[in-house]
Short mmCIF file of C-alpha atoms in Angstrom, two decimals:
data_model
loop_
_atom_site.label_atom_id
_atom_site.label_comp_id
_atom_site.label_asym_id
_atom_site.label_seq_id
_atom_site.Cartn_x
_atom_site.Cartn_y
_atom_site.Cartn_z
CA MET S 87 -77.12 197.24 -61.44
CA PRO S 88 -74.19 199.47 -60.80
CA ASP S 89 -73.69 201.34 -58.09
CA ALA S 90 -74.19 205.14 -57.49
CA PRO S 91 -71.43 207.01 -59.16
CA ALA S 92 -68.51 208.14 -57.08
CA PRO S 93 -67.10 211.79 -57.48
CA ALA S 94 -64.38 211.73 -60.35
CA SER S 95 -60.75 212.98 -59.88
CA ALA S 96 -60.34 216.18 -61.39
CA SER S 97 -56.90 215.18 -62.55
CA ALA S 98 -58.30 212.27 -64.68
CA PRO S 99 -58.35 212.70 -68.65
CA ALA S 100 -61.56 212.04 -70.46
CA VAL S 101 -61.73 208.62 -72.10
CA PRO S 102 -64.64 206.33 -73.07
CA GLY S 103 -65.12 204.33 -69.85
CA THR S 104 -65.68 204.40 -66.07
CA VAL S 105 -62.91 204.69 -63.91
CA LEU S 106 -63.11 201.79 -61.33
CA LEU S 107 -59.77 202.51 -59.28
CA SER S 108 -57.33 204.99 -59.18
CA GLY S 109 -54.71 206.72 -56.90
CA VAL S 110 -51.52 208.19 -56.54
CA VAL S 111 -48.58 206.31 -57.28
CA GLY S 112 -44.63 206.56 -57.91
CA SER S 113 -42.45 208.73 -55.59
CA THR S 114 -45.37 209.83 -53.74
CA ALA S 115 -46.50 206.79 -52.75
CA TYR S 116 -42.90 205.13 -52.18
CA GLY S 117 -42.02 208.17 -49.86
CA PHE S 118 -39.56 209.38 -52.13
CA ALA S 119 -41.38 212.71 -52.97
CA HIS S 120 -39.91 216.39 -52.61
CA ALA S 121 -40.95 219.98 -53.52
CA GLY S 122 -41.15 219.66 -57.10
CA SER S 123 -41.87 215.97 -57.72
CA ASP S 124 -44.49 215.48 -59.91
CA VAL S 125 -47.34 213.54 -58.73
CA ASP S 126 -48.13 210.19 -60.69
CA ARG S 127 -51.47 208.79 -60.81
CA LEU S 128 -52.36 205.28 -61.96
CA GLY S 129 -56.01 203.77 -62.48
CA LEU S 130 -58.20 201.20 -64.53
CA TYR S 131 -61.24 201.64 -66.38
CA ALA S 132 -63.95 199.61 -67.79
CA ALA S 133 -64.98 200.60 -71.40
CA PRO S 134 -68.65 200.34 -72.25
CA THR S 135 -69.25 196.60 -73.01
CA GLU S 136 -71.03 197.09 -76.02
CA GLU S 137 -67.48 199.20 -77.57
CA LEU S 138 -65.66 195.56 -77.44
CA HIS S 139 -68.32 193.91 -79.87
CA GLY S 140 -67.47 195.85 -83.08
CA LEU S 141 -64.60 195.89 -85.44
CA HIS S 142 -62.63 198.30 -83.88
CA ARG S 143 -61.81 198.21 -80.40
CA PRO S 144 -61.40 201.06 -77.84
CA ALA S 145 -58.02 202.25 -76.76
CA GLU S 146 -56.53 199.85 -73.97
CA SER S 147 -54.50 202.80 -72.29
CA HIS S 148 -55.09 206.29 -72.06
CA VAL S 149 -51.79 208.32 -71.15
CA THR S 150 -51.26 211.85 -70.40
CA THR S 151 -48.51 214.46 -69.05
CA GLY S 152 -49.25 217.39 -67.25
CA PRO S 153 -50.95 215.86 -64.95
CA ASP S 154 -49.21 212.56 -65.29
CA VAL S 155 -51.66 210.04 -65.62
CA THR S 156 -52.03 206.64 -66.73
CA LEU S 157 -55.17 204.48 -67.19
CA HIS S 158 -55.10 200.72 -68.23
CA GLU S 159 -58.77 199.29 -69.63
CA ALA S 160 -59.90 196.59 -67.07
CA ALA S 161 -58.74 193.33 -69.13
CA LYS S 162 -55.35 194.95 -69.82
CA TRP S 163 -54.81 195.87 -66.39
CA CYS S 164 -55.49 192.17 -65.45
CA ARG S 165 -53.34 190.89 -68.11
CA LEU S 166 -50.46 193.14 -66.84
CA ALA S 167 -51.00 192.61 -63.13
CA LEU S 168 -50.84 188.28 -63.88
CA SER S 169 -47.67 188.92 -64.89
CA CYS S 170 -46.65 190.73 -62.11
CA ASN S 171 -45.85 193.81 -63.76
CA PRO S 172 -44.64 195.91 -60.65
CA THR S 173 -46.00 199.40 -62.18
CA ALA S 174 -49.31 198.12 -62.65
CA SER S 175 -49.75 195.84 -59.99
CA GLU S 176 -48.90 198.17 -57.01
CA LEU S 177 -52.40 199.89 -57.62
CA VAL S 178 -53.94 197.44 -55.55
CA TRP S 179 -51.31 197.59 -52.54
CA LEU S 180 -51.57 201.28 -52.14
CA PRO S 181 -52.10 202.51 -48.83
CA ASP S 182 -55.74 203.67 -48.55
CA ASP S 183 -54.97 207.51 -48.27
CA LEU S 184 -53.57 206.98 -51.71
CA TYR S 185 -57.02 206.15 -53.09
CA GLU S 186 -58.73 208.85 -55.17
CA ILE S 187 -61.06 206.71 -56.83
CA ARG S 188 -61.85 203.16 -55.24
CA THR S 189 -65.40 202.11 -56.40
CA PRO S 190 -67.03 198.93 -55.16
CA LEU S 191 -65.65 196.59 -58.19
CA GLY S 192 -62.41 198.64 -57.52
CA ALA S 193 -62.57 197.42 -54.05
CA GLU S 194 -63.41 193.78 -55.11
CA LEU S 195 -60.24 194.06 -57.37
CA VAL S 196 -58.21 195.02 -53.92
CA GLU S 197 -59.44 192.07 -52.25
CA ILE S 198 -58.58 189.55 -54.89
CA ARG S 199 -54.87 191.05 -55.45
CA SER S 200 -53.04 188.14 -54.09
CA SER S 201 -54.46 186.05 -56.68
CA PHE S 202 -52.28 187.65 -59.45
CA LEU S 203 -49.35 186.57 -57.54
CA SER S 204 -46.80 184.08 -58.61
CA GLU S 205 -43.29 182.86 -58.00
CA SER S 206 -41.81 182.79 -61.28
CA ALA S 207 -43.55 185.92 -62.65
CA VAL S 208 -42.59 188.16 -59.12
CA ARG S 209 -38.83 186.85 -59.94
CA LYS S 210 -38.81 187.56 -63.82
CA ALA S 211 -41.00 191.06 -63.44
CA TYR S 212 -38.99 192.40 -60.57
CA LEU S 213 -35.67 191.36 -60.52
CA GLY S 214 -36.00 191.97 -64.41
CA TYR S 215 -36.75 195.41 -64.04
CA ALA S 216 -34.29 195.87 -61.18
CA GLU S 217 -31.55 194.77 -63.92
CA GLN S 218 -32.96 197.01 -66.28
CA GLN S 219 -32.39 200.09 -63.94
CA PHE S 220 -28.64 198.66 -63.05
CA ARG S 221 -27.78 198.55 -66.88
CA LYS S 222 -29.05 202.30 -67.38
CA LEU S 223 -26.83 202.88 -64.26
CA LEU S 224 -23.75 201.90 -66.21
CA THR S 225 -24.42 204.37 -69.10
CA ARG S 226 -24.50 207.33 -67.43
CA ASP S 227 -22.17 210.11 -67.21
CA THR S 228 -22.34 210.94 -63.58
CA THR S 229 -19.97 214.01 -63.88
CA ASP S 230 -22.74 215.97 -65.33
CA PRO S 231 -25.55 217.01 -62.59
CA VAL S 232 -28.46 216.17 -64.76
CA THR S 233 -27.42 212.59 -65.54
CA ARG S 234 -26.31 212.45 -62.13
CA GLY S 235 -29.55 212.95 -60.59
CA ARG S 236 -31.21 210.40 -63.23
CA ALA S 237 -28.53 207.82 -61.95
CA ALA S 238 -29.61 208.21 -58.39
CA LYS S 239 -33.19 207.72 -59.74
CA HIS S 240 -32.29 204.77 -61.08
CA ALA S 241 -30.46 203.47 -58.34
CA ARG S 242 -33.68 204.16 -55.85
CA HIS S 243 -35.84 202.20 -58.02
CA LEU S 244 -33.38 199.25 -58.24
CA VAL S 245 -33.25 199.11 -54.45
CA ARG S 246 -36.92 199.37 -54.04
CA LEU S 247 -37.69 196.83 -56.82
CA VAL S 248 -35.74 194.16 -54.88
CA ALA S 249 -36.88 195.08 -51.55
CA GLN S 250 -40.57 194.52 -52.93
CA ALA S 251 -39.73 191.33 -54.78
CA VAL S 252 -38.07 189.84 -51.41
CA ARG S 253 -41.26 190.89 -49.46
CA LEU S 254 -43.30 189.45 -51.88
CA HIS S 255 -41.75 186.07 -52.41
CA GLU S 256 -41.31 185.93 -48.45
CA THR S 257 -44.58 187.15 -47.07
CA GLY S 258 -46.97 187.55 -49.95
CA HIS S 259 -47.58 191.18 -49.58
CA ASN S 260 -46.22 194.09 -51.52
CA LEU S 261 -44.98 197.32 -49.61
CA VAL S 262 -45.49 200.28 -51.72
CA ARG S 263 -44.89 202.62 -49.00
CA LEU S 264 -41.45 201.87 -48.02
CA ALA S 265 -40.82 201.52 -44.46
CA ASP S 266 -37.20 203.63 -44.49
CA PRO S 267 -37.54 205.65 -47.71
CA GLY S 268 -34.14 207.72 -46.31
CA HIS S 269 -32.20 204.67 -46.17
CA VAL S 270 -33.41 203.93 -49.68
CA ARG S 271 -32.27 207.36 -50.94
CA ASP S 272 -28.89 207.24 -49.30
CA LEU S 273 -28.11 203.84 -50.76
CA GLY S 274 -29.10 205.30 -54.41
CA GLU S 275 -26.83 207.85 -53.81
CA ARG S 276 -24.23 205.32 -53.11
CA ILE S 277 -24.80 203.23 -55.93
CA ALA S 278 -25.16 206.11 -58.13
CA ASP S 279 -21.42 206.89 -57.63
CA ARG S 280 -20.43 203.12 -57.43
CA PRO S 281 -22.85 201.20 -59.49
CA ALA S 282 -20.86 198.00 -58.35
CA VAL S 283 -22.28 198.24 -54.95
CA ALA S 284 -25.58 197.09 -56.41
CA GLU S 285 -24.26 193.77 -57.59
CA SER S 286 -24.02 192.39 -54.17
CA LEU S 287 -27.68 193.93 -53.49
CA LEU S 288 -29.00 191.85 -56.62
CA ALA S 289 -27.11 188.67 -56.32
CA ASP S 290 -28.54 188.47 -52.63
CA ALA S 291 -32.05 188.94 -54.16
CA ALA S 292 -31.78 186.33 -56.48
CA ASP S 293 -30.59 183.98 -53.88
CA ARG S 294 -33.41 184.87 -51.61
CA LEU S 295 -36.02 184.38 -54.54
CA ALA S 296 -34.43 180.80 -55.31
CA ARG S 297 -35.37 179.64 -51.99
CA PRO S 298 -38.68 178.43 -51.28
CA GLY S 299 -41.33 181.14 -50.68
CA VAL S 300 -44.96 181.49 -49.81
CA LEU S 301 -46.39 182.40 -53.34
CA PRO S 302 -47.70 179.68 -56.01
CA ALA S 303 -45.91 178.56 -58.89
CA ALA S 304 -48.71 180.17 -61.04
CA PRO S 305 -51.07 182.91 -60.54
CA ASP S 306 -54.77 181.81 -60.24
CA PRO S 307 -56.61 183.57 -63.05
CA ARG S 308 -60.16 182.44 -62.29
CA PRO S 309 -60.82 185.47 -59.53
CA ALA S 310 -59.73 187.57 -62.26
CA GLU S 311 -62.00 186.13 -65.13
CA SER S 312 -64.98 186.44 -62.54
CA TRP S 313 -64.44 189.99 -61.72
CA LEU S 314 -64.03 191.15 -65.24
CA ARG S 315 -67.17 189.47 -66.02
CA ARG S 316 -69.03 191.13 -63.38
CA VAL S 317 -67.59 194.37 -64.92
CA ARG S 318 -68.72 193.78 -68.50
CA ALA S 319 -72.29 192.95 -67.03
CA ALA S 320 -72.24 196.20 -65.07
CA HIS S 321 -71.15 198.32 -68.00
CA TYR S 322 -73.22 196.99 -70.79
CA ALA S 323 -76.19 198.56 -72.02
CA PRO S 324 -78.42 197.00 -74.46
CA PRO S 325 -79.16 197.81 -77.84
CA PRO S 326 -82.06 200.52 -78.28
CA ALA S 327 -85.43 199.15 -79.76
CA PRO S 328 -85.71 199.83 -83.26
CA GLY S 329 -86.59 203.33 -84.00
CA ALA S 330 -85.61 204.76 -80.84
CA PRO S 331 -82.62 207.18 -81.00
CA ALA S 332 -78.95 205.92 -79.98
CA GLN S 333 -77.51 206.81 -76.72
CA SER S 334 -73.83 207.54 -76.73
CA THR S 335 -71.47 205.53 -74.62
CA GLY S 336 -68.53 207.68 -74.77
CA GLY S 337 -67.54 210.75 -72.92
CA ALA S 338 -65.68 211.76 -69.77
CA LEU S 339 -64.97 209.21 -66.92
CA ARG S 340 -67.76 208.16 -64.72
CA PRO S 341 -67.05 205.87 -61.65
CA THR S 342 -70.04 204.09 -61.16
CA GLY S 343 -69.21 200.48 -59.90
#
C-alpha cells in the first residue's frame, strides 16, 4: 500500500503521475542566488504503472517556465543518474531544507544515491559539462553587459562543476551547497574577463580525476532496479472488473509513496 499523501507543491505542473521527490536546485542550492534570481525546481514522478503497458508511453519529462520546474519520470531520472548527469543527480544530494516533497519512496532514493556513482561517469559528465561552459565562454563578447553577465554565469558553473567532480571522486559525496560561494563568484568574474584562467583549473581537475579515487569503476544498477520495481508496484491500479466503470489514472500530481 502506498503511504499517505504528502502535500503537493503549489509550483508543480500538473502531469499524469505522482511526485516522489522534488526540491529547489540551481543558484539557490549552490548559494549564488541574489535578489531577482529565478527559483529552479527539480523533481521526479511515477507514472501510473498501467500507462506503461499500452502502445503510447507517457511523456518522460515535464518542463514549465514561470515557475521554472523540471520533472522526470522515475525511470528516466534513474538513467540520467546512472550516467552521473550533474543536473539530475543533484536532486538526491540537496540539503534537507531545500526538499519540498520527499515521500517515503523518495527518501529511499536518497538513501541509495551513492550506488548511482562511478568513476568514469563522474569524470565524463562533470568535466564534460565544465568544458562545455568553457567553450561558451570563448564565444561571449564581454564588452556587452548582457553577454558579460552570461559569461560570468558560465564561469561560475565551470568552477562549481570542477569542484563537485573532484569532491565526488575523492570522497564519494556531492556538495551541492558550496562551502564558499563568494569565492566561486569572484573566481567566475576573473574567468569571465580572462577565460585562460580556467585552463589551469580544468587541467588540475583532470589530473586529480586521473588518480585513484573512492568511486567504483562502474555504477551498481541493482539498487535502482529494485527501487523502480517497488515504485511500479506501488503505482499500479488493477483493471476494473468487467462491467465496472473505468477509473481515470491521470490528473494532478499526488505525492503518495
